[in-house]
PDB file of C-alpha atoms in Angstrom:
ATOM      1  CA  UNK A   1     163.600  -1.948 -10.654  1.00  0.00           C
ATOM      2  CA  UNK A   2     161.956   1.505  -9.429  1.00  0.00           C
ATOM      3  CA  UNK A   3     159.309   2.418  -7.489  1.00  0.00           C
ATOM      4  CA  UNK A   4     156.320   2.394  -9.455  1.00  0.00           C
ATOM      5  CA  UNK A   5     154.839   6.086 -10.337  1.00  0.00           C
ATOM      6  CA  UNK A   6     152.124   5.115 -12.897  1.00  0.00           C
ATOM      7  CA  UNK A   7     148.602   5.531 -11.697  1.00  0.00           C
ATOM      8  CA  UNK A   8     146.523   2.715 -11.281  1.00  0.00           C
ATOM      9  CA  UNK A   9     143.706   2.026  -8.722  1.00  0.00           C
ATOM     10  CA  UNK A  10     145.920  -0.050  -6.289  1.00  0.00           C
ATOM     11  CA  UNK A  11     148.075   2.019  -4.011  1.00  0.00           C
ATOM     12  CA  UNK A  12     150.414   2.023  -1.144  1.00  0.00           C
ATOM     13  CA  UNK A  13     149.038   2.230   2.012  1.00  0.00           C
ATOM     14  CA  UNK A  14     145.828   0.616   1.002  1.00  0.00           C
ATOM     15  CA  UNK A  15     143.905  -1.872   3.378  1.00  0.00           C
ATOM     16  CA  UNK A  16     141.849  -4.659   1.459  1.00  0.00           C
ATOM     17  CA  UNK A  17     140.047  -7.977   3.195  1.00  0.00           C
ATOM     18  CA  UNK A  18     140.392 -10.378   0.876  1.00  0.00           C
ATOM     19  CA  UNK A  19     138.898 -13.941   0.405  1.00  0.00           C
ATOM     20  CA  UNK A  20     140.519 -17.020   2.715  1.00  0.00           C
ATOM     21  CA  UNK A  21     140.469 -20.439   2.372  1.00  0.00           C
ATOM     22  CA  UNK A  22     137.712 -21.050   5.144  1.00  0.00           C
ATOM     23  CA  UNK A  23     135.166 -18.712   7.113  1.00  0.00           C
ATOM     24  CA  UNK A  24     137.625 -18.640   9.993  1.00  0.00           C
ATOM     25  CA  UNK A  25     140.378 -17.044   7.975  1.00  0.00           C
ATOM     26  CA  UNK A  26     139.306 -13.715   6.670  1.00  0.00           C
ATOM     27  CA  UNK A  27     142.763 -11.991   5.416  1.00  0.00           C
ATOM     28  CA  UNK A  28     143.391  -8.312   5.201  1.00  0.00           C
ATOM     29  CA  UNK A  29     146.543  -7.293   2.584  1.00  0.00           C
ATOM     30  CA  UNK A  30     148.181  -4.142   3.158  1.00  0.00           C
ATOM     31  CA  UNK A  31     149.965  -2.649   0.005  1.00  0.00           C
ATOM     32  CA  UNK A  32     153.659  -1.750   1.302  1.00  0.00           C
ATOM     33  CA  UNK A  33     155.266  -0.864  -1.665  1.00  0.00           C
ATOM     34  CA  UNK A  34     154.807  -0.874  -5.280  1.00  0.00           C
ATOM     35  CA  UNK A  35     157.516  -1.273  -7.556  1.00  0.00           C
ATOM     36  CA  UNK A  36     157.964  -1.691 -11.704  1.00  0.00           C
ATOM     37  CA  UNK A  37     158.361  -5.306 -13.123  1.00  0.00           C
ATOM     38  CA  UNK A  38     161.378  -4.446 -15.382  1.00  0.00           C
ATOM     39  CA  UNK A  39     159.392  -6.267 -17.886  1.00  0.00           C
ATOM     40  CA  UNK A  40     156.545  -4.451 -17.938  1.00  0.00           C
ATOM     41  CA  UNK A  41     153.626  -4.355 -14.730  1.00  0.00           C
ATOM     42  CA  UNK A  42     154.112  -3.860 -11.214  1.00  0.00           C
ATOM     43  CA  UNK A  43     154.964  -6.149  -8.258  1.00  0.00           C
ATOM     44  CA  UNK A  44     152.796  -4.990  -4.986  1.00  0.00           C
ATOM     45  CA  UNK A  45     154.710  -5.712  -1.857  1.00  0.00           C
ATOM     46  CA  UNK A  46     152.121  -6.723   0.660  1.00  0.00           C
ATOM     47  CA  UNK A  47     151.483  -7.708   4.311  1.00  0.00           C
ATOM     48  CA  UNK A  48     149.054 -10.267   4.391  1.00  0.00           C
ATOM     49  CA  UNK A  49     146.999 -10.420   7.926  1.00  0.00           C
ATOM     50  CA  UNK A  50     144.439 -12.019  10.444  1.00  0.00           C
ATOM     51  CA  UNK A  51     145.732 -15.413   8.629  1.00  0.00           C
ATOM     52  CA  UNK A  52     145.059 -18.935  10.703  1.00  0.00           C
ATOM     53  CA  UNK A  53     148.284 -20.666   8.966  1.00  0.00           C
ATOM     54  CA  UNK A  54     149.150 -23.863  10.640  1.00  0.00           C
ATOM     55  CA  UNK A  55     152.738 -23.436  12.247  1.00  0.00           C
ATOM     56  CA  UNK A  56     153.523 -25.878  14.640  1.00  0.00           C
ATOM     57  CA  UNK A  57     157.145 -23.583  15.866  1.00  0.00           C
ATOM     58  CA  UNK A  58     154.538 -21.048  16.709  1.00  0.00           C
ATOM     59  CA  UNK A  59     153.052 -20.234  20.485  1.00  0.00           C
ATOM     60  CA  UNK A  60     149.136 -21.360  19.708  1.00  0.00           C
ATOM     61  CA  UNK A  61     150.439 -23.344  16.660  1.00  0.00           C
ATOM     62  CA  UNK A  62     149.353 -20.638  13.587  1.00  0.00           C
ATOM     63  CA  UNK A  63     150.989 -18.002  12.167  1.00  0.00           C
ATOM     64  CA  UNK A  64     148.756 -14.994  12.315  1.00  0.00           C
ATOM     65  CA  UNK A  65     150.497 -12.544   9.550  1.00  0.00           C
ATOM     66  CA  UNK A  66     152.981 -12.668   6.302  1.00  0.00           C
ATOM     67  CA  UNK A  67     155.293 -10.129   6.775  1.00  0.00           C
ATOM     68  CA  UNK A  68     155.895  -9.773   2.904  1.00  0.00           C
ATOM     69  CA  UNK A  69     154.416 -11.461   0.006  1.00  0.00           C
ATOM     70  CA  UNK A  70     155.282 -10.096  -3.305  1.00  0.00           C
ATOM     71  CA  UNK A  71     152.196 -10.110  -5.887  1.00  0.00           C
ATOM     72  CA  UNK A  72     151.015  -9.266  -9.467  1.00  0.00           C
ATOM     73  CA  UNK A  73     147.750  -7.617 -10.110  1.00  0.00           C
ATOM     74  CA  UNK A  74     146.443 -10.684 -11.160  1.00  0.00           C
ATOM     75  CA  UNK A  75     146.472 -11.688  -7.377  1.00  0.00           C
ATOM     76  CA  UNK A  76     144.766  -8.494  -6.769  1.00  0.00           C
ATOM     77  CA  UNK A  77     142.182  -9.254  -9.055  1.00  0.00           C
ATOM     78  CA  UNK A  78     141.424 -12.920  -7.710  1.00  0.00           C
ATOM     79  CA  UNK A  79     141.502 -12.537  -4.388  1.00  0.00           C
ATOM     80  CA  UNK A  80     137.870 -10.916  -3.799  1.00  0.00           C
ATOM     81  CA  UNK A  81     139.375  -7.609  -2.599  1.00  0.00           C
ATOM     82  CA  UNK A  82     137.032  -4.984  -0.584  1.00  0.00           C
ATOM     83  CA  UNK A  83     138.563  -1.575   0.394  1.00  0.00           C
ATOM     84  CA  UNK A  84     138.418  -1.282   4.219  1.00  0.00           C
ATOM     85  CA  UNK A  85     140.804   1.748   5.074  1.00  0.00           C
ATOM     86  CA  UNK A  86     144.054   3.452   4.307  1.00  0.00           C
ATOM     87  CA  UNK A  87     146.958   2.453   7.262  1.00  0.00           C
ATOM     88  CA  UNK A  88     150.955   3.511   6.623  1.00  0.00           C
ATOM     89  CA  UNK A  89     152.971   0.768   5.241  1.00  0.00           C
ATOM     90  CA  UNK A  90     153.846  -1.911   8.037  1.00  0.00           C
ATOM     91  CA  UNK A  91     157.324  -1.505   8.484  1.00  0.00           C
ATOM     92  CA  UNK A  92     157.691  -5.275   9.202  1.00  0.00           C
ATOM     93  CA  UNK A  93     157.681  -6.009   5.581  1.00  0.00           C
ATOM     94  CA  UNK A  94     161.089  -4.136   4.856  1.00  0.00           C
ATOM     95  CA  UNK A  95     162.914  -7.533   6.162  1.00  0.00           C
ATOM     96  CA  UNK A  96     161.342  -9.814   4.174  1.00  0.00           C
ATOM     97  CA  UNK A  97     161.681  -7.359   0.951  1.00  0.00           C
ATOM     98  CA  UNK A  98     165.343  -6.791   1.296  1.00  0.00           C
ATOM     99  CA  UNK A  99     166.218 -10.653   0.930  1.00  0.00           C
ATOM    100  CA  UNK A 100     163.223 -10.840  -1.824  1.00  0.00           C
ATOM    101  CA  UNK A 101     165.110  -8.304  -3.534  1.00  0.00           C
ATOM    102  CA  UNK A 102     168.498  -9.426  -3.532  1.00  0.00           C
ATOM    103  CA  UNK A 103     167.197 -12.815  -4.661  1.00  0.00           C
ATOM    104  CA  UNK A 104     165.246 -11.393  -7.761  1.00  0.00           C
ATOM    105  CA  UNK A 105     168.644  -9.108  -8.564  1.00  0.00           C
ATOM    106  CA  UNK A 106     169.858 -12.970  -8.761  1.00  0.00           C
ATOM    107  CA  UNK A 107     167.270 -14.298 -10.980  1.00  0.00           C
ATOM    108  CA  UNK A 108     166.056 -16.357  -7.926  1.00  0.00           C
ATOM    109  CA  UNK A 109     162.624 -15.079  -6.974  1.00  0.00           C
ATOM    110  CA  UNK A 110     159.426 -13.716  -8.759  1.00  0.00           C
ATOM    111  CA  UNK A 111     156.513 -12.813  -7.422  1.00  0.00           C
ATOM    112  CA  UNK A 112     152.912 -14.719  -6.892  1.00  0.00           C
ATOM    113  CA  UNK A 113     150.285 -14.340  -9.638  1.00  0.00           C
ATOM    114  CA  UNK A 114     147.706 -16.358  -7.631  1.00  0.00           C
ATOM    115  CA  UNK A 115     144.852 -15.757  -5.293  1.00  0.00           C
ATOM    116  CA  UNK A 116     145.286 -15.294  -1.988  1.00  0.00           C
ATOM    117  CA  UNK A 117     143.515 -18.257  -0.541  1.00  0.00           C
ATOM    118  CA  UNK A 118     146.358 -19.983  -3.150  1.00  0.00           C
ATOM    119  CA  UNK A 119     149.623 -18.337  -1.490  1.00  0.00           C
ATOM    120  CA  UNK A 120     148.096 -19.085   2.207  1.00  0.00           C
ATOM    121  CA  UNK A 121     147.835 -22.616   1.039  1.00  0.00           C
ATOM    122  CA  UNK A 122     151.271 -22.831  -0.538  1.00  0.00           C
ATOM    123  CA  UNK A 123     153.071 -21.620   2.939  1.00  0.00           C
ATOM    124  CA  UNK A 124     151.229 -23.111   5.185  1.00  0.00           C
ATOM    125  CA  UNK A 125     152.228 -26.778   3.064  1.00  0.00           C
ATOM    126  CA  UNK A 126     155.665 -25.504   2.959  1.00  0.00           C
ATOM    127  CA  UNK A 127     155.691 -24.653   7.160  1.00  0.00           C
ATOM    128  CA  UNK A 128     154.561 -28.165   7.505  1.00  0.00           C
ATOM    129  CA  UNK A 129     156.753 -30.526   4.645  1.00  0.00           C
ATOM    130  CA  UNK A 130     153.433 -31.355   3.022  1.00  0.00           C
ATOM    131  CA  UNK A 131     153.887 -31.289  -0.856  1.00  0.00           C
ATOM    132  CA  UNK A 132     152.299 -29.087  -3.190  1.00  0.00           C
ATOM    133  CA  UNK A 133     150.756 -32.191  -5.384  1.00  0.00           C
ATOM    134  CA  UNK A 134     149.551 -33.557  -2.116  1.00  0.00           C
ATOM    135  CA  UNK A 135     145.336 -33.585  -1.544  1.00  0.00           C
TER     136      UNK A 135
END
């Protein structure tokens, strides 16, 4: 998998709000990295930010940011996004991407195709042993 170099409208270093599950969660993503599905699209490797994710390990009890989160367009396009600036890729992703990486190389790992208010929900049930099927 490469490094994406078609054009498209969503690009690295881009700084989007996006829609939350609640009004006290408004969620910026930050595009760290693009790279080319080898089966055809792109994966966007994003920081997702100003998050209120239940986590009870964590001083205050929420987790506040998700270092990496790797997305399809079709995220993109669900999640409500509104260009808010340009910033340089936050280098706390790069973690988070290696062992994504080495997992996909493995045929263990793909990358969300849901809305953002969607993937906060997912981790913050997984942080807290509630199942998915749960209400």
């Amino acid at each position: 998998m490469s490094q994406a170099s078609t054009p498209n409208h969503y690009a690295v270093g881009q700084l989007w709000a996006c829609k939350g599950r609640h009004a006290d969660e408004q969620p910026t993503l930050l595009i760290n990295r693009i790279d080319q599905h080898p089966l055809g699209g792109n994966i966007y490797h994003v920081t997702l930010g100003a998050l209120k994710i239940r986590h009870p390990g964590l001083p205050g009890g929420y987790m506040t940011q998700l270092d990496h989160a790797p997305v399809t367009e079709q995220t993109l396009q669900r999640s409500e996004l509104r260009l808010i600036g340009q910033r340089d890729p936050d280098p706390s992703y790069q973690k988070g991407y290696a062992q994504w990486r080495q997992a996909f190389d493995d045929g263990q790992a793909g990358s969300f195709g849901v809305s953002t208010p969607t993937i906060l929900e997912i981790v913050e049930r997984r942080i807290n042993d509630i199942p998915l099927d749960q209400a």
